[in-house]
Short mmCIF file of C-alpha atoms and ligand atoms in Angstrom, two decimals:
data_model
loop_
_atom_site.label_atom_id
_atom_site.label_comp_id
_atom_site.label_asym_id
_atom_site.label_seq_id
_atom_site.Cartn_x
_atom_site.Cartn_y
_atom_site.Cartn_z
CA UNK J 298 115.09 109.38 122.00
CA UNK J 299 112.73 110.10 119.72
CA UNK J 300 108.76 111.57 120.21
CA UNK J 301 106.59 109.40 118.43
CA UNK J 302 102.78 109.70 117.95
CA UNK J 303 100.62 106.49 116.56
CA UNK J 304 97.17 107.49 115.56
CA UNK J 305 95.13 104.51 114.94
CA UNK J 306 91.37 104.02 114.54
CA UNK J 307 91.25 100.05 115.95
CA UNK J 308 93.29 97.05 116.60
CA UNK J 309 96.72 98.69 117.25
CA UNK J 310 98.81 95.76 116.27
CA UNK J 311 101.04 98.00 114.35
CA UNK J 312 100.95 100.32 117.33
CA UNK J 313 102.02 97.73 120.04
CA UNK J 314 104.98 96.01 117.15
CA UNK J 315 106.15 99.95 117.49
CA UNK J 316 106.34 100.16 121.07
CA UNK J 317 107.29 96.55 121.33
CA UNK J 318 110.45 98.57 119.39
CA UNK J 319 110.80 101.25 121.34
CA UNK J 320 110.87 99.24 124.29
CA UNK J 321 114.57 98.71 123.51
CA UNK J 322 116.95 100.63 124.52
CA UNK J 323 118.90 101.17 121.51
CA UNK J 324 116.04 101.93 119.50
CA UNK J 325 115.80 105.69 118.26
CA UNK J 326 112.52 106.26 119.32
CA UNK J 327 109.75 106.78 122.28
CA UNK J 328 106.03 106.51 122.08
CA UNK J 329 104.96 110.08 123.22
CA UNK J 330 101.37 109.25 122.32
CA UNK J 331 98.75 106.93 120.49
CA UNK J 332 95.47 108.97 119.85
CA UNK J 333 92.12 107.60 118.48
CA UNK J 334 89.07 108.72 116.28
CA UNK J 335 87.62 105.78 117.11
CA UNK J 336 86.32 106.18 121.43
CA UNK J 337 86.56 102.24 122.36
CA UNK J 338 89.72 101.35 119.92
CA UNK J 339 91.26 98.04 121.49
CA UNK J 340 94.26 99.67 120.63
CA UNK J 341 93.97 102.77 122.85
CA UNK J 342 93.28 100.12 125.83
CA UNK J 343 96.46 98.02 124.98
CA UNK J 344 98.52 101.55 124.58
CA UNK J 345 97.33 102.44 128.63
CA UNK J 346 98.12 99.04 129.79
CA UNK J 347 101.39 99.60 129.16
CA UNK J 348 101.06 103.07 130.67
CA UNK J 349 101.60 105.44 127.01
CA UNK J 350 99.98 108.55 126.99
CA UNK J 351 96.57 108.45 124.98
CA UNK J 352 93.49 110.61 123.68
CA UNK J 353 90.18 109.85 121.87
CA UNK J 354 89.17 111.91 119.22
CA UNK J 355 85.67 111.55 117.41
CA UNK J 356 84.95 113.48 114.26
CA UNK J 357 81.44 113.27 115.84
CA UNK J 358 82.51 115.27 118.72
CA UNK J 359 83.52 118.41 116.57
CA UNK J 360 81.27 120.37 114.03
CA UNK J 361 83.89 120.19 111.28
CA UNK J 362 87.14 118.20 109.74
CA UNK J 363 88.48 121.36 110.09
CA UNK J 364 87.87 121.63 113.76
CA UNK J 365 88.82 117.72 114.44
CA UNK J 366 91.91 118.05 113.08
CA UNK J 367 93.03 121.00 114.80
CA UNK J 368 92.08 119.61 118.02
CA UNK J 369 94.67 115.93 117.22
CA UNK J 370 97.17 118.71 116.10
CA UNK J 371 97.30 120.28 119.29
CA UNK J 372 97.11 117.12 121.15
CA UNK J 373 100.51 116.12 118.92
CA UNK J 374 101.86 119.27 119.68
CA UNK J 375 100.74 118.82 123.99
CA UNK J 376 103.01 115.43 123.27
CA UNK J 377 105.64 117.77 121.89
CA UNK J 378 105.50 114.92 118.99
CA UNK J 379 108.37 114.92 116.54
CA UNK J 380 107.38 112.08 114.32
CA UNK J 381 103.99 110.89 113.46
CA UNK J 382 102.85 107.33 111.97
CA UNK J 383 99.19 106.27 110.93
CA UNK J 384 98.29 102.57 112.09
CA UNK J 385 95.36 101.93 110.81
CA UNK J 386 94.12 104.99 111.41
CA UNK J 387 91.09 105.15 108.90
CA UNK J 388 90.41 108.52 108.13
CA UNK J 389 92.20 111.34 104.90
CA UNK J 390 94.33 113.91 106.38
CA UNK J 391 94.02 117.09 104.63
CA UNK J 392 97.00 118.86 102.85
CA UNK J 393 96.28 121.28 105.92
CA UNK J 394 96.56 119.14 108.40
CA UNK J 395 99.49 117.55 107.23
CA UNK J 396 101.80 120.53 106.09
CA UNK J 397 103.90 120.78 109.52
CA UNK J 398 104.48 117.15 109.68
CA UNK J 399 105.84 117.00 106.11
CA UNK J 400 108.58 115.19 105.81
CA UNK J 401 108.25 113.57 110.02
CA UNK J 402 104.72 111.94 109.15
CA UNK J 403 104.34 108.39 106.85
CA UNK J 404 101.78 105.66 106.99
CA UNK J 405 101.77 101.47 106.43
CA UNK J 406 99.56 100.37 104.01
CA UNK J 407 98.82 96.66 103.43
CA UNK J 408 99.75 96.11 99.89
CA UNK J 409 102.50 96.88 97.53
CA UNK J 410 102.26 100.55 96.47
CA UNK J 411 101.14 101.87 93.70
CA UNK J 412 99.53 98.89 93.56
CA UNK J 413 96.08 98.32 95.68
CA UNK J 414 95.43 101.60 96.76
CA UNK J 415 92.34 101.91 99.65
CA UNK J 416 90.09 99.07 101.08
CA UNK J 417 90.09 95.47 100.88
CA UNK J 418 93.95 95.30 99.75
CA UNK J 419 93.91 90.79 100.37
CA UNK J 420 91.36 89.85 98.30
CA UNK J 421 91.83 92.19 95.28
CA UNK J 422 95.58 91.06 96.01
CA UNK J 423 94.49 87.66 95.29
CA UNK J 424 91.29 88.32 92.52
CA UNK J 425 93.62 90.19 90.55
CA UNK J 426 95.79 87.44 90.38
CA UNK J 427 98.74 88.78 91.96
CA UNK J 428 101.65 85.95 92.34
CA UNK J 429 103.01 88.62 95.39
CA UNK J 430 101.63 91.14 97.86
CA UNK J 431 103.52 92.71 100.60
CA UNK J 432 102.99 95.90 102.19
CA UNK J 433 104.73 99.37 102.22
CA UNK J 434 105.68 102.77 104.54
CA UNK J 435 105.07 105.38 103.02
CA UNK J 436 105.29 109.36 103.67
CA UNK J 437 101.45 110.79 103.71
CA UNK J 438 100.44 113.14 101.36
CA UNK J 439 97.20 114.48 100.95
CA UNK J 440 96.59 111.87 98.59
CA UNK J 441 94.87 108.39 99.85
CA UNK J 442 98.39 106.18 100.36
CA UNK J 443 99.88 108.11 97.58
CA UNK J 444 103.13 109.75 99.22
CA UNK J 445 106.44 108.15 98.03
CA UNK J 446 107.14 105.09 99.59
CA UNK J 447 109.92 104.41 102.25
CA UNK J 448 110.23 100.57 102.32
CA UNK J 449 108.46 97.62 101.41
CA UNK J 450 108.08 93.64 102.55
CA UNK J 451 107.00 91.23 100.44
CA UNK J 452 104.98 87.63 100.62
CA UNK J 453 103.77 85.30 98.14
CA UNK J 454 100.46 84.91 96.93
CA UNK J 455 99.42 81.05 97.46
CA UNK J 456 96.92 78.58 95.96
CA UNK J 457 95.05 77.59 99.01
CA UNK J 458 94.95 81.56 100.29
CA UNK J 459 92.17 83.06 102.15
CA UNK J 460 91.77 86.99 102.35
CA UNK J 461 92.35 85.93 105.91
CA UNK J 462 95.41 83.43 105.24
CA UNK J 463 96.98 86.50 103.18
CA UNK J 464 96.62 88.84 105.06
CA UNK J 465 97.82 87.54 108.41
CA UNK J 466 100.83 87.17 106.23
CA UNK J 467 101.06 90.37 105.51
CA UNK J 468 100.63 91.78 108.88
CA UNK J 469 103.52 89.62 110.15
CA UNK J 470 105.27 91.71 107.90
CA UNK J 471 103.92 94.98 108.57
CA UNK J 472 105.12 93.75 111.97
CA UNK J 473 108.25 93.82 111.01
CA UNK J 474 108.79 96.41 108.20
CA UNK J 475 107.20 99.28 110.60
CA UNK J 476 109.64 99.50 113.14
CA UNK J 477 112.47 99.31 110.12
CA UNK J 478 111.40 102.02 108.48
CA UNK J 479 110.61 104.82 111.29
CA UNK J 480 114.54 103.81 112.10
CA UNK J 481 115.89 104.66 108.78
CA UNK J 482 113.06 107.97 108.73
CA UNK J 483 114.81 109.09 111.63
CA UNK J 484 118.03 108.49 111.19
CA UNK J 485 118.15 110.75 108.03
CA UNK J 486 116.04 113.83 109.64
CA UNK J 487 117.74 116.05 111.54
C1 GAR B 715 96.95 96.91 109.04
O1 GAR B 715 96.74 95.93 108.48
C2 GAR B 715 97.27 98.35 108.23
O2 GAR B 715 98.22 98.54 107.42
C3 GAR B 715 95.83 98.77 107.73
O3 GAR B 715 95.22 98.90 108.50
C4 GAR B 715 95.34 97.74 109.49
C5 GAR B 715 95.68 98.23 110.81
O4 GAR B 715 95.45 96.86 111.61
N1 GAR B 715 96.15 99.84 107.32
C6 GAR B 715 95.39 100.92 106.29
O5 GAR B 715 94.69 100.02 105.53
C7 GAR B 715 95.37 102.14 105.88
N2 GAR B 715 95.21 102.40 104.81
P1 GAR B 715 96.39 97.56 113.26
O6 GAR B 715 95.08 98.49 113.93
O7 GAR B 715 96.58 96.03 113.26
O8 GAR B 715 97.38 98.25 113.21
#
């Protein structure tokens, strides 16, 4: 199995969807470790309960962004990471950090990219009057939510939707899409 590290900042439901997929014997990946920039991220506890290795590396423990990223990189190497999945990791990574993982670092974003980069995507989709919304898995580049899209899933925006009901519909799709997209990336990456 290929070794995947998951970077999170919060709840970690996409991390858990990946871990669930990895539990299947025929899935091509395993979770090598879960790393968070938030010490008390609920997702870290969820990972630990599953017996997955975890690391917390808060930005405040480091003198600079560069040193913080260097520590993250060292942890990934220590886990013998081959692929990196960002899953609700709420920090922009530098080009210098991304370079050694190019083609093997991906993110999930709760919109149909290139629409609605950034935060608060469900509210913005509703306010824009979008008939359709969804989620995207994309390659990570130095720009925010900007790399080439690997896979997308679509949901309808319904008349009575709030950001919460729409967000829940999208999240259910995220949990299906991310493991599928990772499987596809692994299949085409020697
Ligand atoms: C997910 O909806 C993910 O797409 C989004 O944060 C949520 C994390 O939830 N990511 C971004 O907005 C990145 N720009 P989770 O911690 O339960 O996976």
